[in-house]
Amino acid sequence: MADCGDFVQQLGPDMSVKIFMHLDEPSDLARVCAVSRTWRQFVIANDLCKMLCLRMFPEVSGVTHVVEENNVIEPLKVRSCTSSEWEQRQRNHKVYAFLARGLTSTVRKNCIAEAISATSTDNYPEESIRNTLEPRDRVQHRASYWSSKGESDPKVSESLVYKLNAKLCIVTEIHIQPFQDVLMSAYFQFGYPTYSAKAVRFRMGHLKTQKMDGETVDDSGNGNGDEDESVENKYVWTYTSPEFQMAQENCLQQFKLPQPVLSIGGILQVDLLGRVQRQEMDGLYYICVAHVQVQGRPLSPAFDVDIVDSSGRCTLKHYPELESHATSASSTNDEDSASSRLRIFTAMLMERGARGWEQMILSTILGTAVVIDSDESDEEIPD
């Protein structure tokens, strides 16, 4: 550095920050920090890792309640007030470096891995909570939905518990579609009733102990009155959303959280508050849900966390072998896709002869699908 000069010192902090912010990946900043102690201090002092992370993932701007120390994420309120500003910047540097590297690059439309339990289920397993993971309204000519047991009191609520596909996930929106009874209404009820709740609320948290992580899932919801107590004893809720009003409409209703939430632990509870629709056959009120989605950014498979205690502190983990395996699998899939596409293309050439082959070859190289002008077929070359 002494022979070629240090541009950070020569150009000054403002211009140097602009230069460093042209980097695209967190690994680039890690290499910058490895150049010299001066550069590392410059990166930390100017929050460059935080700026890069916010540029990559704007949702992280709402995640201000975490710091990092000794490879542990913990709520901001437990941080020592005697910590120096430099120590805080070092912690923030590690947190945002971890998030920038670990979070998936694209927002996933559904971050739910599995359905865990429901407070009640009317007809199990035909109306199980697992049906809410199915995006289609009908499966094998049967309606797909979860239904609560009937209640004479419309104020009785229900809860659905889900496991997210990562223990650390930034959640931005939750979508719920109430179920509309089209078939039964033709025989027993007037119109097409939609069994929505009056309002909905969301909780996120984690298991109280790691031993519970491998327990058998029971989603039957027998309605014996013990479900609420068992849920409260099993989970620790670190976030509770405000209540959102639900529309009595058969559509995927979107509920955007006031700000992106860092879900630590990967457990989501959907509280369905109050009942609207009464069934004419028995005079009881029901809540039925066709589909639930969670939109957000989960950690990539190469990263994981272990919950340290009930406050939400968690230890960060990185598994490089999983990262390399995922990259290898992705490469293999790309090769298989290209090979499959080439076989389809070759078969179409043999079937159709030389007619239009110049256009087909050019379009295949460019990666576009072309419809061959033929009276015999209207097939396309798939992407």
Short mmCIF file of C-alpha atoms in Angstrom, two decimals:
data_model
loop_
_atom_site.label_atom_id
_atom_site.label_comp_id
_atom_site.label_asym_id
_atom_site.label_seq_id
_atom_site.Cartn_x
_atom_site.Cartn_y
_atom_site.Cartn_z
CA MET A 1 0.00 0.00 0.00
CA ALA A 2 2.92 2.33 0.74
CA ASP A 3 4.40 1.98 -2.76
CA CYS A 4 1.20 2.51 -4.76
CA GLY A 5 -0.50 4.90 -2.36
CA ASP A 6 -3.69 4.63 -0.33
CA PHE A 7 -6.54 6.26 -2.25
CA VAL A 8 -8.66 6.36 0.92
CA GLN A 9 -6.25 8.82 2.43
CA GLN A 10 -5.61 10.67 -0.81
CA LEU A 11 -9.24 11.11 -1.94
CA GLY A 12 -10.82 11.66 1.46
CA PRO A 13 -13.77 9.89 3.12
CA ASP A 14 -16.63 11.17 0.93
CA MET A 15 -15.14 10.10 -2.39
CA SER A 16 -13.84 6.85 -0.91
CA VAL A 17 -17.32 5.93 0.34
CA LYS A 18 -18.73 6.52 -3.16
CA ILE A 19 -16.05 4.27 -4.64
CA PHE A 20 -16.63 1.46 -2.14
CA MET A 21 -20.41 1.64 -2.61
CA HIS A 22 -19.95 0.54 -6.22
CA LEU A 23 -19.23 -2.94 -4.84
CA ASP A 24 -22.07 -5.41 -5.30
CA GLU A 25 -21.49 -8.24 -2.84
CA PRO A 26 -20.82 -8.53 0.91
CA SER A 27 -17.81 -10.70 0.06
CA ASP A 28 -16.29 -7.69 -1.75
CA LEU A 29 -16.44 -5.64 1.45
CA ALA A 30 -14.90 -8.57 3.35
CA ARG A 31 -11.95 -8.45 0.95
CA VAL A 32 -11.71 -4.70 1.46
CA CYS A 33 -11.50 -5.23 5.22
CA ALA A 34 -8.71 -7.76 4.67
CA VAL A 35 -6.51 -5.27 2.78
CA SER A 36 -5.36 -3.36 5.84
CA ARG A 37 -6.40 -2.33 9.33
CA THR A 38 -6.99 1.22 8.06
CA TRP A 39 -9.44 0.06 5.41
CA ARG A 40 -11.26 -2.19 7.86
CA GLN A 41 -11.67 0.68 10.30
CA PHE A 42 -12.88 2.89 7.45
CA VAL A 43 -15.53 0.33 6.39
CA ILE A 44 -16.80 -0.07 9.97
CA ALA A 45 -16.68 3.64 10.87
CA ASN A 46 -18.75 4.60 7.80
CA ASP A 47 -21.28 1.75 8.12
CA LEU A 48 -20.52 0.55 4.59
CA CYS A 49 -21.74 -2.97 5.29
CA LYS A 50 -25.03 -1.57 6.56
CA MET A 51 -25.38 0.67 3.50
CA LEU A 52 -24.71 -2.26 1.16
CA CYS A 53 -27.17 -4.48 3.01
CA LEU A 54 -29.91 -1.81 2.89
CA ARG A 55 -29.29 -1.33 -0.81
CA MET A 56 -29.62 -5.07 -1.42
CA PHE A 57 -32.52 -5.57 1.01
CA PRO A 58 -34.52 -2.37 1.68
CA GLU A 59 -36.73 -4.30 4.13
CA VAL A 60 -33.84 -4.55 6.57
CA SER A 61 -34.15 -0.82 7.29
CA GLY A 62 -36.90 -1.68 9.79
CA VAL A 63 -34.72 -4.19 11.62
CA THR A 64 -33.12 -1.89 14.17
CA HIS A 65 -33.70 -3.96 17.32
CA VAL A 66 -30.75 -6.32 16.95
CA VAL A 67 -27.07 -6.10 17.69
CA GLU A 68 -24.36 -8.73 17.51
CA GLU A 69 -21.71 -9.75 19.97
CA ASN A 70 -19.68 -12.96 20.07
CA ASN A 71 -21.67 -14.30 17.12
CA VAL A 72 -25.01 -13.74 18.91
CA ILE A 73 -28.03 -11.72 17.78
CA GLU A 74 -29.97 -10.26 20.69
CA PRO A 75 -32.66 -7.60 21.27
CA LEU A 76 -31.35 -4.06 21.51
CA LYS A 77 -32.82 -3.53 25.00
CA VAL A 78 -30.37 -5.99 26.58
CA ARG A 79 -27.32 -4.21 25.18
CA SER A 80 -25.11 -2.53 27.76
CA CYS A 81 -25.58 1.24 27.77
CA THR A 82 -21.86 1.63 28.52
CA SER A 83 -20.85 0.28 25.13
CA SER A 84 -18.82 2.73 23.14
CA GLU A 85 -19.93 4.03 19.77
CA TRP A 86 -17.11 2.11 18.12
CA GLU A 87 -18.23 -1.16 19.71
CA GLN A 88 -21.76 -0.54 18.50
CA ARG A 89 -20.52 0.10 14.98
CA GLN A 90 -18.50 -3.13 15.07
CA ARG A 91 -21.60 -5.07 16.16
CA ASN A 92 -23.74 -3.47 13.46
CA HIS A 93 -21.04 -4.27 10.91
CA LYS A 94 -21.21 -7.98 11.82
CA VAL A 95 -25.03 -8.07 11.87
CA TYR A 96 -25.49 -6.46 8.47
CA ALA A 97 -22.65 -8.50 6.96
CA PHE A 98 -24.39 -11.65 8.15
CA LEU A 99 -27.81 -10.57 6.88
CA ALA A 100 -26.46 -9.40 3.52
CA ARG A 101 -24.74 -12.72 2.93
CA GLY A 102 -27.34 -15.00 4.47
CA LEU A 103 -30.65 -13.62 3.20
CA THR A 104 -31.97 -14.84 -0.12
CA SER A 105 -31.56 -12.39 -2.98
CA THR A 106 -35.22 -12.48 -4.04
CA VAL A 107 -38.44 -11.99 -2.07
CA ARG A 108 -40.26 -15.29 -1.75
CA LYS A 109 -44.00 -15.28 -2.18
CA ASN A 110 -44.41 -18.08 0.34
CA CYS A 111 -42.02 -18.70 3.23
CA ILE A 112 -44.14 -21.37 4.97
CA ALA A 113 -42.50 -24.78 5.30
CA GLU A 114 -45.30 -26.69 7.04
CA ALA A 115 -48.54 -26.35 8.97
CA ILE A 116 -48.18 -27.23 12.66
CA SER A 117 -51.55 -26.99 14.41
CA ALA A 118 -55.01 -25.42 14.61
CA THR A 119 -57.00 -24.71 17.76
CA SER A 120 -59.89 -26.72 16.31
CA THR A 121 -60.79 -28.64 13.14
CA ASP A 122 -64.34 -29.54 12.16
CA ASN A 123 -63.72 -32.63 10.01
CA TYR A 124 -60.20 -34.06 10.24
CA PRO A 125 -58.32 -34.74 8.00
CA GLU A 126 -60.64 -33.57 5.19
CA GLU A 127 -60.61 -29.99 6.56
CA SER A 128 -57.08 -29.99 8.01
CA ILE A 129 -54.89 -26.89 8.35
CA ARG A 130 -52.54 -28.54 5.86
CA ASN A 131 -55.05 -27.69 3.13
CA THR A 132 -54.20 -24.00 3.60
CA LEU A 133 -50.78 -24.63 2.06
CA GLU A 134 -52.41 -25.68 -1.21
CA PRO A 135 -52.78 -22.67 -3.57
CA ARG A 136 -55.54 -24.33 -5.59
CA ASP A 137 -59.17 -24.02 -4.54
CA ARG A 138 -59.93 -27.62 -5.46
CA VAL A 139 -57.82 -30.78 -5.31
CA GLN A 140 -59.07 -33.98 -6.98
CA HIS A 141 -62.52 -32.46 -7.43
CA ARG A 142 -62.78 -31.62 -3.71
CA ALA A 143 -62.71 -28.17 -2.13
CA SER A 144 -59.43 -27.51 -0.31
CA TYR A 145 -59.72 -25.51 2.95
CA TRP A 146 -59.43 -25.60 6.75
CA SER A 147 -62.57 -25.28 8.86
CA SER A 148 -62.93 -24.55 12.55
CA LYS A 149 -65.51 -26.27 14.72
CA GLY A 150 -68.83 -24.49 14.98
CA GLU A 151 -69.45 -22.08 17.85
CA SER A 152 -72.66 -20.46 19.08
CA ASP A 153 -70.68 -17.40 20.22
CA PRO A 154 -69.36 -15.33 17.25
CA LYS A 155 -66.66 -13.83 19.50
CA VAL A 156 -64.74 -17.12 19.81
CA SER A 157 -61.40 -16.90 17.98
CA GLU A 158 -59.19 -19.48 16.31
CA SER A 159 -55.43 -19.77 15.77
CA LEU A 160 -53.36 -21.43 13.06
CA VAL A 161 -49.66 -22.15 13.70
CA TYR A 162 -47.09 -22.52 10.92
CA LYS A 163 -43.38 -23.22 10.65
CA LEU A 164 -41.43 -20.94 8.30
CA ASN A 165 -38.75 -22.35 6.00
CA ALA A 166 -35.97 -20.62 7.95
CA LYS A 167 -35.44 -19.80 11.62
CA LEU A 168 -34.41 -16.28 10.63
CA CYS A 169 -36.68 -14.56 8.14
CA ILE A 170 -37.62 -10.97 7.33
CA VAL A 171 -41.42 -10.99 6.92
CA THR A 172 -43.12 -8.14 5.09
CA GLU A 173 -46.63 -9.35 4.21
CA ILE A 174 -49.05 -12.16 5.09
CA HIS A 175 -51.84 -13.16 2.72
CA ILE A 176 -55.02 -15.00 3.69
CA GLN A 177 -57.88 -16.22 1.51
CA PRO A 178 -61.18 -17.05 3.28
CA PHE A 179 -63.14 -20.00 1.96
CA GLN A 180 -66.36 -19.46 0.02
CA ASP A 181 -68.83 -22.34 0.10
CA VAL A 182 -70.14 -22.69 -3.44
CA LEU A 183 -71.24 -26.34 -3.43
CA MET A 184 -73.12 -26.68 -0.13
CA SER A 185 -74.91 -23.35 -0.54
CA ALA A 186 -76.81 -24.79 -3.46
CA TYR A 187 -78.52 -27.22 -1.08
CA PHE A 188 -78.48 -25.80 2.44
CA GLN A 189 -77.86 -22.02 2.34
CA PHE A 190 -78.89 -18.96 0.42
CA GLY A 191 -76.21 -17.31 -1.70
CA TYR A 192 -72.50 -18.15 -1.54
CA PRO A 193 -71.37 -17.57 2.06
CA THR A 194 -67.73 -16.69 2.79
CA TYR A 195 -66.50 -17.91 6.17
CA SER A 196 -63.98 -15.19 7.00
CA ALA A 197 -62.98 -13.88 10.41
CA LYS A 198 -63.81 -10.35 11.53
CA ALA A 199 -60.14 -9.49 12.04
CA VAL A 200 -56.71 -11.09 11.99
CA ARG A 201 -53.54 -10.70 14.04
CA PHE A 202 -50.09 -12.24 13.61
CA ARG A 203 -47.54 -13.45 16.14
CA MET A 204 -43.98 -14.57 15.47
CA GLY A 205 -41.61 -16.34 17.80
CA HIS A 206 -39.79 -19.55 18.60
CA LEU A 207 -40.01 -22.77 20.57
CA LYS A 208 -39.32 -22.45 24.28
CA THR A 209 -36.75 -25.26 24.18
CA GLN A 210 -34.76 -26.84 21.36
CA LYS A 211 -35.98 -30.28 22.49
CA MET A 212 -39.45 -29.42 21.14
CA ASP A 213 -38.08 -28.90 17.62
CA GLY A 214 -38.28 -32.58 16.75
CA GLU A 215 -41.64 -33.35 18.35
CA THR A 216 -44.38 -34.97 16.31
CA VAL A 217 -46.77 -32.49 14.72
CA ASP A 218 -50.45 -32.93 15.63
CA ASP A 219 -52.66 -30.74 13.46
CA SER A 220 -55.95 -32.50 14.22
CA GLY A 221 -57.29 -29.71 16.46
CA ASN A 222 -59.65 -31.92 18.44
CA GLY A 223 -61.06 -28.92 20.24
CA ASN A 224 -60.79 -30.38 23.75
CA GLY A 225 -60.01 -26.99 25.25
CA ASP A 226 -56.30 -27.61 25.89
CA GLU A 227 -54.90 -26.27 22.61
CA ASP A 228 -54.59 -22.63 23.66
CA GLU A 229 -52.76 -23.59 26.84
CA SER A 230 -50.38 -25.96 25.04
CA VAL A 231 -49.54 -23.35 22.41
CA GLU A 232 -48.75 -20.75 25.06
CA ASN A 233 -46.59 -23.25 26.92
CA LYS A 234 -44.75 -24.33 23.80
CA TYR A 235 -43.86 -21.01 22.11
CA VAL A 236 -42.38 -17.64 23.01
CA TRP A 237 -43.81 -14.77 20.96
CA THR A 238 -41.33 -11.99 20.25
CA TYR A 239 -43.59 -10.00 17.90
CA THR A 240 -47.33 -9.28 17.85
CA SER A 241 -48.87 -7.30 15.01
CA PRO A 242 -51.79 -4.88 15.23
CA GLU A 243 -55.21 -6.20 14.28
CA PHE A 244 -56.25 -6.05 10.62
CA GLN A 245 -59.88 -6.07 9.50
CA MET A 246 -60.79 -8.89 7.14
CA ALA A 247 -63.17 -8.52 4.21
CA GLN A 248 -65.88 -11.15 3.78
CA GLU A 249 -64.66 -11.84 0.24
CA ASN A 250 -63.33 -14.91 -1.53
CA CYS A 251 -59.95 -13.47 -2.53
CA LEU A 252 -56.34 -13.53 -1.36
CA GLN A 253 -56.32 -10.62 1.09
CA GLN A 254 -52.95 -8.95 1.65
CA PHE A 255 -51.93 -7.71 5.09
CA LYS A 256 -48.77 -5.62 5.00
CA LEU A 257 -47.01 -5.31 8.34
CA PRO A 258 -46.33 -1.74 9.59
CA GLN A 259 -42.63 -2.45 9.07
CA PRO A 260 -40.62 -5.53 8.06
CA VAL A 261 -40.26 -7.93 10.98
CA LEU A 262 -37.19 -10.03 11.71
CA SER A 263 -38.73 -13.34 12.74
CA ILE A 264 -36.28 -15.17 15.00
CA GLY A 265 -37.27 -18.80 15.51
CA GLY A 266 -39.41 -19.38 12.43
CA ILE A 267 -42.83 -19.85 14.08
CA LEU A 268 -45.90 -17.91 12.88
CA GLN A 269 -49.31 -17.87 14.54
CA VAL A 270 -52.33 -16.49 12.68
CA ASP A 271 -55.03 -15.36 15.12
CA LEU A 272 -58.48 -15.26 13.51
CA LEU A 273 -60.51 -12.91 15.71
CA GLY A 274 -64.29 -13.21 15.72
CA ARG A 275 -66.73 -14.96 13.37
CA VAL A 276 -69.03 -13.57 10.71
CA GLN A 277 -70.83 -16.38 8.92
CA ARG A 278 -73.40 -18.67 10.52
CA GLN A 279 -74.32 -21.98 8.94
CA GLU A 280 -78.04 -22.47 8.47
CA MET A 281 -77.97 -26.23 9.14
CA ASP A 282 -76.84 -26.05 12.76
CA GLY A 283 -77.02 -22.32 13.56
CA LEU A 284 -73.31 -22.23 14.50
CA TYR A 285 -70.60 -19.80 13.42
CA TYR A 286 -67.55 -21.07 11.52
CA ILE A 287 -64.23 -19.74 10.21
CA CYS A 288 -62.83 -21.35 7.07
CA VAL A 289 -59.53 -20.51 5.36
CA ALA A 290 -58.56 -21.66 1.87
CA HIS A 291 -54.99 -20.42 1.67
CA VAL A 292 -52.23 -18.72 3.70
CA GLN A 293 -49.02 -17.20 2.34
CA VAL A 294 -46.06 -15.45 3.99
CA GLN A 295 -43.98 -13.08 1.90
CA GLY A 296 -40.42 -12.30 2.93
CA ARG A 297 -36.72 -13.04 2.77
CA PRO A 298 -35.57 -16.21 4.59
CA LEU A 299 -32.00 -17.20 5.28
CA SER A 300 -30.35 -19.29 2.59
CA PRO A 301 -29.95 -23.02 3.40
CA ALA A 302 -26.26 -22.52 4.20
CA PHE A 303 -27.16 -20.44 7.28
CA ASP A 304 -29.03 -21.29 10.47
CA VAL A 305 -29.57 -20.03 14.02
CA ASP A 306 -29.91 -21.63 17.44
CA ILE A 307 -32.12 -19.90 20.01
CA VAL A 308 -30.08 -19.19 23.14
CA ASP A 309 -32.86 -18.14 25.54
CA SER A 310 -36.44 -16.87 25.69
CA SER A 311 -35.41 -13.25 25.05
CA GLY A 312 -34.76 -14.05 21.39
CA ARG A 313 -30.96 -14.20 21.52
CA CYS A 314 -29.66 -16.64 18.93
CA THR A 315 -26.33 -17.99 17.78
CA LEU A 316 -25.47 -17.61 14.12
CA LYS A 317 -24.31 -20.64 12.15
CA HIS A 318 -22.86 -21.04 8.68
CA TYR A 319 -22.47 -24.33 6.81
CA PRO A 320 -20.15 -23.80 3.78
CA GLU A 321 -20.66 -27.38 2.60
CA LEU A 322 -24.40 -26.73 2.15
CA GLU A 323 -23.61 -23.55 0.23
CA SER A 324 -21.31 -25.39 -2.17
CA HIS A 325 -23.83 -28.24 -2.49
CA ALA A 326 -26.62 -25.77 -3.35
CA THR A 327 -24.39 -24.11 -5.97
CA SER A 328 -23.52 -27.50 -7.44
CA ALA A 329 -27.16 -28.56 -7.52
CA SER A 330 -28.14 -25.31 -9.20
CA SER A 331 -25.44 -25.81 -11.81
CA THR A 332 -26.58 -29.39 -12.40
CA ASN A 333 -30.19 -28.26 -12.80
CA ASP A 334 -29.13 -25.62 -15.31
CA GLU A 335 -27.19 -28.24 -17.28
CA ASP A 336 -30.12 -30.68 -17.20
CA SER A 337 -32.47 -27.92 -18.33
CA ALA A 338 -30.18 -26.97 -21.21
CA SER A 339 -29.75 -30.63 -22.20
CA SER A 340 -33.49 -31.23 -22.09
CA ARG A 341 -34.14 -28.15 -24.18
CA LEU A 342 -31.54 -29.26 -26.75
CA ARG A 343 -33.17 -32.70 -27.04
CA ILE A 344 -36.59 -31.11 -27.60
CA PHE A 345 -35.11 -28.75 -30.17
CA THR A 346 -33.38 -31.62 -32.02
CA ALA A 347 -36.55 -33.71 -32.04
CA MET A 348 -38.53 -30.82 -33.48
CA LEU A 349 -35.93 -30.35 -36.21
CA MET A 350 -36.12 -34.02 -37.14
CA GLU A 351 -39.91 -33.95 -37.10
CA ARG A 352 -40.35 -30.78 -39.12
CA GLY A 353 -37.43 -31.10 -41.49
CA ALA A 354 -35.41 -28.11 -42.60
CA ARG A 355 -38.33 -25.71 -42.84
CA GLY A 356 -37.54 -22.58 -40.83
CA TRP A 357 -34.40 -24.10 -39.28
CA GLU A 358 -32.43 -20.87 -39.54
CA GLN A 359 -34.98 -19.03 -37.40
CA MET A 360 -35.18 -21.90 -34.90
CA ILE A 361 -31.40 -22.07 -34.41
CA LEU A 362 -31.08 -18.30 -33.98
CA SER A 363 -33.95 -18.14 -31.50
CA THR A 364 -32.62 -21.10 -29.52
CA ILE A 365 -29.18 -19.50 -29.22
CA LEU A 366 -30.77 -16.22 -28.09
CA GLY A 367 -32.90 -18.05 -25.53
CA THR A 368 -36.31 -17.10 -26.93
CA ALA A 369 -39.31 -19.31 -27.77
CA VAL A 370 -40.49 -19.27 -31.36
CA VAL A 371 -43.80 -20.46 -32.74
CA ILE A 372 -43.20 -22.32 -36.00
CA ASP A 373 -45.59 -21.26 -38.74
CA SER A 374 -47.09 -24.62 -39.64
CA ASP A 375 -50.56 -25.84 -40.39
CA GLU A 376 -49.76 -29.17 -38.75
CA SER A 377 -48.72 -27.95 -35.32
CA ASP A 378 -48.57 -24.87 -33.11
CA GLU A 379 -45.97 -26.13 -30.60
CA GLU A 380 -43.34 -23.88 -29.10
CA ILE A 381 -39.74 -24.43 -28.18
CA PRO A 382 -39.86 -24.14 -24.38
CA ASP A 383 -37.59 -21.74 -22.53
#
